[in-house]
Amino acid sequence: MAKIRIKSTTKGSKTKPGLFRENLRALPCLLIVILGMVLVFWVFYLGLRGS
C-alpha cells in the first residue's frame, strides 16, 4: 500500500519572520488608507460646519 505523507505543522519558527515581513510590507498601504479616510472625514466635517 502507498504511504501518505502528512506535512508537519511544527515549523512555527519559520512562519513567524515571513508573517512579520508581510505585515511590515502592508504597513505603508494601511497608513495610506487611514490617511485617506481621515482626509475624507475632515472634508465632510468642513462641509457640514460651513453650512
mmCIF file with all atom_site columns, N, CA and C in Angstrom:
data_model
loop_
_atom_site.group_PDB
_atom_site.id
_atom_site.type_symbol
_atom_site.label_atom_id
_atom_site.label_alt_id
_atom_site.label_comp_id
_atom_site.label_asym_id
_atom_site.label_entity_id
_atom_site.label_seq_id
_atom_site.pdbx_PDB_ins_code
_atom_site.Cartn_x
_atom_site.Cartn_y
_atom_site.Cartn_z
_atom_site.occupancy
_atom_site.B_iso_or_equiv
_atom_site.pdbx_formal_charge
_atom_site.auth_seq_id
_atom_site.auth_comp_id
_atom_site.auth_asym_id
_atom_site.auth_atom_id
_atom_site.pdbx_PDB_model_num
ATOM 1   N N  . MET A 1 1  ? 0.840   -1.198 0.000  1.00 0.00 ? 1  MET A N  1
ATOM 2   C CA . MET A 1 1  ? 0.000   0.000  0.000  1.00 0.00 ? 1  MET A CA 1
ATOM 3   C C  . MET A 1 1  ? 0.878   1.253  0.000  1.00 0.00 ? 1  MET A C  1
ATOM 4   N N  . ALA A 1 2  ? 0.332   2.307  -0.561 1.00 0.00 ? 2  ALA A N  1
ATOM 5   C CA . ALA A 1 2  ? 1.084   3.549  -0.653 1.00 0.00 ? 2  ALA A CA 1
ATOM 6   C C  . ALA A 1 2  ? 1.066   4.281  0.683  1.00 0.00 ? 2  ALA A C  1
ATOM 7   N N  . LYS A 1 3  ? 2.206   4.887  0.987  1.00 0.00 ? 3  LYS A N  1
ATOM 8   C CA . LYS A 1 3  ? 2.292   5.673  2.217  1.00 0.00 ? 3  LYS A CA 1
ATOM 9   C C  . LYS A 1 3  ? 1.842   7.104  1.931  1.00 0.00 ? 3  LYS A C  1
ATOM 10  N N  . ILE A 1 4  ? 1.062   7.650  2.836  1.00 0.00 ? 4  ILE A N  1
ATOM 11  C CA . ILE A 1 4  ? 0.592   9.035  2.694  1.00 0.00 ? 4  ILE A CA 1
ATOM 12  C C  . ILE A 1 4  ? 1.437   9.918  3.594  1.00 0.00 ? 4  ILE A C  1
ATOM 13  N N  . ARG A 1 5  ? 2.050   10.922 2.995  1.00 0.00 ? 5  ARG A N  1
ATOM 14  C CA . ARG A 1 5  ? 2.880   11.843 3.771  1.00 0.00 ? 5  ARG A CA 1
ATOM 15  C C  . ARG A 1 5  ? 2.034   13.010 4.242  1.00 0.00 ? 5  ARG A C  1
ATOM 16  N N  . ILE A 1 6  ? 2.159   13.324 5.485  1.00 0.00 ? 6  ILE A N  1
ATOM 17  C CA . ILE A 1 6  ? 1.465   14.479 6.057  1.00 0.00 ? 6  ILE A CA 1
ATOM 18  C C  . ILE A 1 6  ? 2.532   15.465 6.501  1.00 0.00 ? 6  ILE A C  1
ATOM 19  N N  . LYS A 1 7  ? 2.453   16.689 6.007  1.00 0.00 ? 7  LYS A N  1
ATOM 20  C CA . LYS A 1 7  ? 3.436   17.690 6.383  1.00 0.00 ? 7  LYS A CA 1
ATOM 21  C C  . LYS A 1 7  ? 3.208   18.098 7.835  1.00 0.00 ? 7  LYS A C  1
ATOM 22  N N  . SER A 1 8  ? 4.271   18.134 8.585  1.00 0.00 ? 8  SER A N  1
ATOM 23  C CA . SER A 1 8  ? 4.136   18.504 9.992  1.00 0.00 ? 8  SER A CA 1
ATOM 24  C C  . SER A 1 8  ? 3.952   20.013 10.108 1.00 0.00 ? 8  SER A C  1
ATOM 25  N N  . THR A 1 9  ? 3.184   20.422 11.106 1.00 0.00 ? 9  THR A N  1
ATOM 26  C CA . THR A 1 9  ? 2.926   21.848 11.323 1.00 0.00 ? 9  THR A CA 1
ATOM 27  C C  . THR A 1 9  ? 3.791   22.390 12.445 1.00 0.00 ? 9  THR A C  1
ATOM 28  N N  . THR A 1 10 ? 4.928   21.744 12.707 1.00 0.00 ? 10 THR A N  1
ATOM 29  C CA . THR A 1 10 ? 5.801   22.189 13.795 1.00 0.00 ? 10 THR A CA 1
ATOM 30  C C  . THR A 1 10 ? 6.827   23.198 13.318 1.00 0.00 ? 10 THR A C  1
ATOM 31  N N  . LYS A 1 11 ? 6.662   23.742 12.131 1.00 0.00 ? 11 LYS A N  1
ATOM 32  C CA . LYS A 1 11 ? 7.610   24.724 11.611 1.00 0.00 ? 11 LYS A CA 1
ATOM 33  C C  . LYS A 1 11 ? 7.111   26.134 11.916 1.00 0.00 ? 11 LYS A C  1
ATOM 34  N N  . GLY A 1 12 ? 6.724   26.385 13.135 1.00 0.00 ? 12 GLY A N  1
ATOM 35  C CA . GLY A 1 12 ? 6.191   27.689 13.519 1.00 0.00 ? 12 GLY A CA 1
ATOM 36  C C  . GLY A 1 12 ? 7.246   28.772 13.542 1.00 0.00 ? 12 GLY A C  1
ATOM 37  N N  . SER A 1 13 ? 8.479   28.398 13.834 1.00 0.00 ? 13 SER A N  1
ATOM 38  C CA . SER A 1 13 ? 9.533   29.401 13.919 1.00 0.00 ? 13 SER A CA 1
ATOM 39  C C  . SER A 1 13 ? 9.864   29.966 12.535 1.00 0.00 ? 13 SER A C  1
ATOM 40  N N  . LYS A 1 14 ? 9.636   29.192 11.494 1.00 0.00 ? 14 LYS A N  1
ATOM 41  C CA . LYS A 1 14 ? 9.934   29.687 10.153 1.00 0.00 ? 14 LYS A CA 1
ATOM 42  C C  . LYS A 1 14 ? 8.811   30.571 9.618  1.00 0.00 ? 14 LYS A C  1
ATOM 43  N N  . THR A 1 15 ? 7.594   30.382 10.078 1.00 0.00 ? 15 THR A N  1
ATOM 44  C CA . THR A 1 15 ? 6.486   31.168 9.537  1.00 0.00 ? 15 THR A CA 1
ATOM 45  C C  . THR A 1 15 ? 6.402   32.547 10.181 1.00 0.00 ? 15 THR A C  1
ATOM 46  N N  . LYS A 1 16 ? 6.893   32.702 11.405 1.00 0.00 ? 16 LYS A N  1
ATOM 47  C CA . LYS A 1 16 ? 6.764   33.992 12.090 1.00 0.00 ? 16 LYS A CA 1
ATOM 48  C C  . LYS A 1 16 ? 7.555   35.107 11.395 1.00 0.00 ? 16 LYS A C  1
ATOM 49  N N  . PRO A 1 17 ? 8.829   34.923 11.013 1.00 0.00 ? 17 PRO A N  1
ATOM 50  C CA . PRO A 1 17 ? 9.512   36.015 10.312 1.00 0.00 ? 17 PRO A CA 1
ATOM 51  C C  . PRO A 1 17 ? 8.863   36.359 8.976  1.00 0.00 ? 17 PRO A C  1
ATOM 52  N N  . GLY A 1 18 ? 8.372   35.370 8.253  1.00 0.00 ? 18 GLY A N  1
ATOM 53  C CA . GLY A 1 18 ? 7.705   35.647 6.986  1.00 0.00 ? 18 GLY A CA 1
ATOM 54  C C  . GLY A 1 18 ? 6.421   36.422 7.192  1.00 0.00 ? 18 GLY A C  1
ATOM 55  N N  . LEU A 1 19 ? 5.682   36.041 8.233  1.00 0.00 ? 19 LEU A N  1
ATOM 56  C CA . LEU A 1 19 ? 4.448   36.757 8.542  1.00 0.00 ? 19 LEU A CA 1
ATOM 57  C C  . LEU A 1 19 ? 4.758   38.181 8.965  1.00 0.00 ? 19 LEU A C  1
ATOM 58  N N  . PHE A 1 20 ? 5.822   38.370 9.737  1.00 0.00 ? 20 PHE A N  1
ATOM 59  C CA . PHE A 1 20 ? 6.220   39.719 10.145 1.00 0.00 ? 20 PHE A CA 1
ATOM 60  C C  . PHE A 1 20 ? 6.620   40.552 8.940  1.00 0.00 ? 20 PHE A C  1
ATOM 61  N N  . ARG A 1 21 ? 7.318   39.919 7.986  1.00 0.00 ? 21 ARG A N  1
ATOM 62  C CA . ARG A 1 21 ? 7.708   40.660 6.783  1.00 0.00 ? 21 ARG A CA 1
ATOM 63  C C  . ARG A 1 21 ? 6.501   41.050 5.954  1.00 0.00 ? 21 ARG A C  1
ATOM 64  N N  . GLU A 1 22 ? 5.494   40.168 5.877  1.00 0.00 ? 22 GLU A N  1
ATOM 65  C CA . GLU A 1 22 ? 4.287   40.514 5.129  1.00 0.00 ? 22 GLU A CA 1
ATOM 66  C C  . GLU A 1 22 ? 3.545   41.652 5.815  1.00 0.00 ? 22 GLU A C  1
ATOM 67  N N  . ASN A 1 23 ? 3.477   41.631 7.146  1.00 0.00 ? 23 ASN A N  1
ATOM 68  C CA . ASN A 1 23 ? 2.825   42.716 7.868  1.00 0.00 ? 23 ASN A CA 1
ATOM 69  C C  . ASN A 1 23 ? 3.598   44.014 7.710  1.00 0.00 ? 23 ASN A C  1
ATOM 70  N N  . LEU A 1 24 ? 4.913   43.936 7.703  1.00 0.00 ? 24 LEU A N  1
ATOM 71  C CA . LEU A 1 24 ? 5.734   45.126 7.525  1.00 0.00 ? 24 LEU A CA 1
ATOM 72  C C  . LEU A 1 24 ? 5.529   45.719 6.132  1.00 0.00 ? 24 LEU A C  1
ATOM 73  N N  . ARG A 1 25 ? 5.323   44.853 5.147  1.00 0.00 ? 25 ARG A N  1
ATOM 74  C CA . ARG A 1 25 ? 5.081   45.324 3.787  1.00 0.00 ? 25 ARG A CA 1
ATOM 75  C C  . ARG A 1 25 ? 3.698   45.944 3.656  1.00 0.00 ? 25 ARG A C  1
ATOM 76  N N  . ALA A 1 26 ? 2.751   45.517 4.492  1.00 0.00 ? 26 ALA A N  1
ATOM 77  C CA . ALA A 1 26 ? 1.384   46.029 4.418  1.00 0.00 ? 26 ALA A CA 1
ATOM 78  C C  . ALA A 1 26 ? 1.211   47.325 5.195  1.00 0.00 ? 26 ALA A C  1
ATOM 79  N N  . LEU A 1 27 ? 2.156   47.686 6.065  1.00 0.00 ? 27 LEU A N  1
ATOM 80  C CA . LEU A 1 27 ? 2.000   48.892 6.883  1.00 0.00 ? 27 LEU A CA 1
ATOM 81  C C  . LEU A 1 27 ? 1.891   50.174 6.059  1.00 0.00 ? 27 LEU A C  1
ATOM 82  N N  . PRO A 1 28 ? 2.703   50.412 5.032  1.00 0.00 ? 28 PRO A N  1
ATOM 83  C CA . PRO A 1 28 ? 2.524   51.645 4.254  1.00 0.00 ? 28 PRO A CA 1
ATOM 84  C C  . PRO A 1 28 ? 1.157   51.724 3.578  1.00 0.00 ? 28 PRO A C  1
ATOM 85  N N  . CYS A 1 29 ? 0.655   50.609 3.096  1.00 0.00 ? 29 CYS A N  1
ATOM 86  C CA . CYS A 1 29 ? -0.669  50.595 2.469  1.00 0.00 ? 29 CYS A CA 1
ATOM 87  C C  . CYS A 1 29 ? -1.732  50.921 3.506  1.00 0.00 ? 29 CYS A C  1
ATOM 88  N N  . LEU A 1 30 ? -1.623  50.332 4.691  1.00 0.00 ? 30 LEU A N  1
ATOM 89  C CA . LEU A 1 30 ? -2.581  50.611 5.762  1.00 0.00 ? 30 LEU A CA 1
ATOM 90  C C  . LEU A 1 30 ? -2.519  52.078 6.168  1.00 0.00 ? 30 LEU A C  1
ATOM 91  N N  . LEU A 1 31 ? -1.327  52.640 6.225  1.00 0.00 ? 31 LEU A N  1
ATOM 92  C CA . LEU A 1 31 ? -1.163  54.049 6.577  1.00 0.00 ? 31 LEU A CA 1
ATOM 93  C C  . LEU A 1 31 ? -1.805  54.952 5.530  1.00 0.00 ? 31 LEU A C  1
ATOM 94  N N  . ILE A 1 32 ? -1.658  54.627 4.254  1.00 0.00 ? 32 ILE A N  1
ATOM 95  C CA . ILE A 1 32 ? -2.273  55.419 3.187  1.00 0.00 ? 32 ILE A CA 1
ATOM 96  C C  . ILE A 1 32 ? -3.791  55.347 3.279  1.00 0.00 ? 32 ILE A C  1
ATOM 97  N N  . VAL A 1 33 ? -4.332  54.164 3.565  1.00 0.00 ? 33 VAL A N  1
ATOM 98  C CA . VAL A 1 33 ? -5.784  54.006 3.684  1.00 0.00 ? 33 VAL A CA 1
ATOM 99  C C  . VAL A 1 33 ? -6.313  54.815 4.856  1.00 0.00 ? 33 VAL A C  1
ATOM 100 N N  . ILE A 1 34 ? -5.623  54.764 5.998  1.00 0.00 ? 34 ILE A N  1
ATOM 101 C CA . ILE A 1 34 ? -6.074  55.510 7.181  1.00 0.00 ? 34 ILE A CA 1
ATOM 102 C C  . ILE A 1 34 ? -5.989  57.006 6.927  1.00 0.00 ? 34 ILE A C  1
ATOM 103 N N  . LEU A 1 35 ? -4.926  57.477 6.300  1.00 0.00 ? 35 LEU A N  1
ATOM 104 C CA . LEU A 1 35 ? -4.812  58.905 5.998  1.00 0.00 ? 35 LEU A CA 1
ATOM 105 C C  . LEU A 1 35 ? -5.886  59.346 5.013  1.00 0.00 ? 35 LEU A C  1
ATOM 106 N N  . GLY A 1 36 ? -6.217  58.496 4.048  1.00 0.00 ? 36 GLY A N  1
ATOM 107 C CA . GLY A 1 36 ? -7.288  58.826 3.112  1.00 0.00 ? 36 GLY A CA 1
ATOM 108 C C  . GLY A 1 36 ? -8.634  58.924 3.798  1.00 0.00 ? 36 GLY A C  1
ATOM 109 N N  . MET A 1 37 ? -8.907  58.019 4.735  1.00 0.00 ? 37 MET A N  1
ATOM 110 C CA . MET A 1 37 ? -10.168 58.080 5.472  1.00 0.00 ? 37 MET A CA 1
ATOM 111 C C  . MET A 1 37 ? -10.240 59.345 6.321  1.00 0.00 ? 37 MET A C  1
ATOM 112 N N  . VAL A 1 38 ? -9.133  59.695 6.981  1.00 0.00 ? 38 VAL A N  1
ATOM 113 C CA . VAL A 1 38 ? -9.106  60.914 7.789  1.00 0.00 ? 38 VAL A CA 1
ATOM 114 C C  . VAL A 1 38 ? -9.347  62.132 6.913  1.00 0.00 ? 38 VAL A C  1
ATOM 115 N N  . LEU A 1 39 ? -8.751  62.170 5.740  1.00 0.00 ? 39 LEU A N  1
ATOM 116 C CA . LEU A 1 39 ? -8.947  63.294 4.826  1.00 0.00 ? 39 LEU A CA 1
ATOM 117 C C  . LEU A 1 39 ? -10.399 63.403 4.385  1.00 0.00 ? 39 LEU A C  1
ATOM 118 N N  . VAL A 1 40 ? -11.033 62.270 4.060  1.00 0.00 ? 40 VAL A N  1
ATOM 119 C CA . VAL A 1 40 ? -12.432 62.284 3.628  1.00 0.00 ? 40 VAL A CA 1
ATOM 120 C C  . VAL A 1 40 ? -13.332 62.750 4.769  1.00 0.00 ? 40 VAL A C  1
ATOM 121 N N  . PHE A 1 41 ? -13.119 62.229 5.984  1.00 0.00 ? 41 PHE A N  1
ATOM 122 C CA . PHE A 1 41 ? -13.933 62.660 7.120  1.00 0.00 ? 41 PHE A CA 1
ATOM 123 C C  . PHE A 1 41 ? -13.719 64.130 7.424  1.00 0.00 ? 41 PHE A C  1
ATOM 124 N N  . TRP A 1 42 ? -12.487 64.618 7.272  1.00 0.00 ? 42 TRP A N  1
ATOM 125 C CA . TRP A 1 42 ? -12.200 66.032 7.530  1.00 0.00 ? 42 TRP A CA 1
ATOM 126 C C  . TRP A 1 42 ? -12.907 66.924 6.509  1.00 0.00 ? 42 TRP A C  1
ATOM 127 N N  . VAL A 1 43 ? -12.919 66.517 5.248  1.00 0.00 ? 43 VAL A N  1
ATOM 128 C CA . VAL A 1 43 ? -13.610 67.288 4.214  1.00 0.00 ? 43 VAL A CA 1
ATOM 129 C C  . VAL A 1 43 ? -15.109 67.310 4.492  1.00 0.00 ? 43 VAL A C  1
ATOM 130 N N  . PHE A 1 44 ? -15.697 66.179 4.882  1.00 0.00 ? 44 PHE A N  1
ATOM 131 C CA . PHE A 1 44 ? -17.120 66.152 5.222  1.00 0.00 ? 44 PHE A CA 1
ATOM 132 C C  . PHE A 1 44 ? -17.401 67.029 6.438  1.00 0.00 ? 44 PHE A C  1
ATOM 133 N N  . TYR A 1 45 ? -16.496 67.003 7.426  1.00 0.00 ? 45 TYR A N  1
ATOM 134 C CA . TYR A 1 45 ? -16.686 67.835 8.617  1.00 0.00 ? 45 TYR A CA 1
ATOM 135 C C  . TYR A 1 45 ? -16.664 69.313 8.256  1.00 0.00 ? 45 TYR A C  1
ATOM 136 N N  . LEU A 1 46 ? -15.721 69.704 7.407  1.00 0.00 ? 46 LEU A N  1
ATOM 137 C CA . LEU A 1 46 ? -15.656 71.116 6.997  1.00 0.00 ? 46 LEU A CA 1
ATOM 138 C C  . LEU A 1 46 ? -16.886 71.498 6.181  1.00 0.00 ? 46 LEU A C  1
ATOM 139 N N  . GLY A 1 47 ? -17.370 70.582 5.370  1.00 0.00 ? 47 GLY A N  1
ATOM 140 C CA . GLY A 1 47 ? -18.571 70.872 4.586  1.00 0.00 ? 47 GLY A CA 1
ATOM 141 C C  . GLY A 1 47 ? -19.800 71.029 5.460  1.00 0.00 ? 47 GLY A C  1
ATOM 142 N N  . LEU A 1 48 ? -19.932 70.197 6.468  1.00 0.00 ? 48 LEU A N  1
ATOM 143 C CA . LEU A 1 48 ? -21.090 70.300 7.362  1.00 0.00 ? 48 LEU A CA 1
ATOM 144 C C  . LEU A 1 48 ? -20.990 71.522 8.262  1.00 0.00 ? 48 LEU A C  1
ATOM 145 N N  . ARG A 1 49 ? -19.782 71.870 8.675  1.00 0.00 ? 49 ARG A N  1
ATOM 146 C CA . ARG A 1 49 ? -19.611 73.034 9.554  1.00 0.00 ? 49 ARG A CA 1
ATOM 147 C C  . ARG A 1 49 ? -19.866 74.321 8.793  1.00 0.00 ? 49 ARG A C  1
ATOM 148 N N  . GLY A 1 50 ? -19.575 74.321 7.503  1.00 0.00 ? 50 GLY A N  1
ATOM 149 C CA . GLY A 1 50 ? -19.752 75.542 6.724  1.00 0.00 ? 50 GLY A CA 1
ATOM 150 C C  . GLY A 1 50 ? -21.196 75.851 6.413  1.00 0.00 ? 50 GLY A C  1
ATOM 151 N N  . SER A 1 51 ? -22.088 74.859 6.455  1.00 0.00 ? 51 SER A N  1
ATOM 152 C CA . SER A 1 51 ? -23.471 75.113 6.076  1.00 0.00 ? 51 SER A CA 1
ATOM 153 C C  . SER A 1 51 ? -24.360 75.522 7.222  1.00 0.00 ? 51 SER A C  1
#
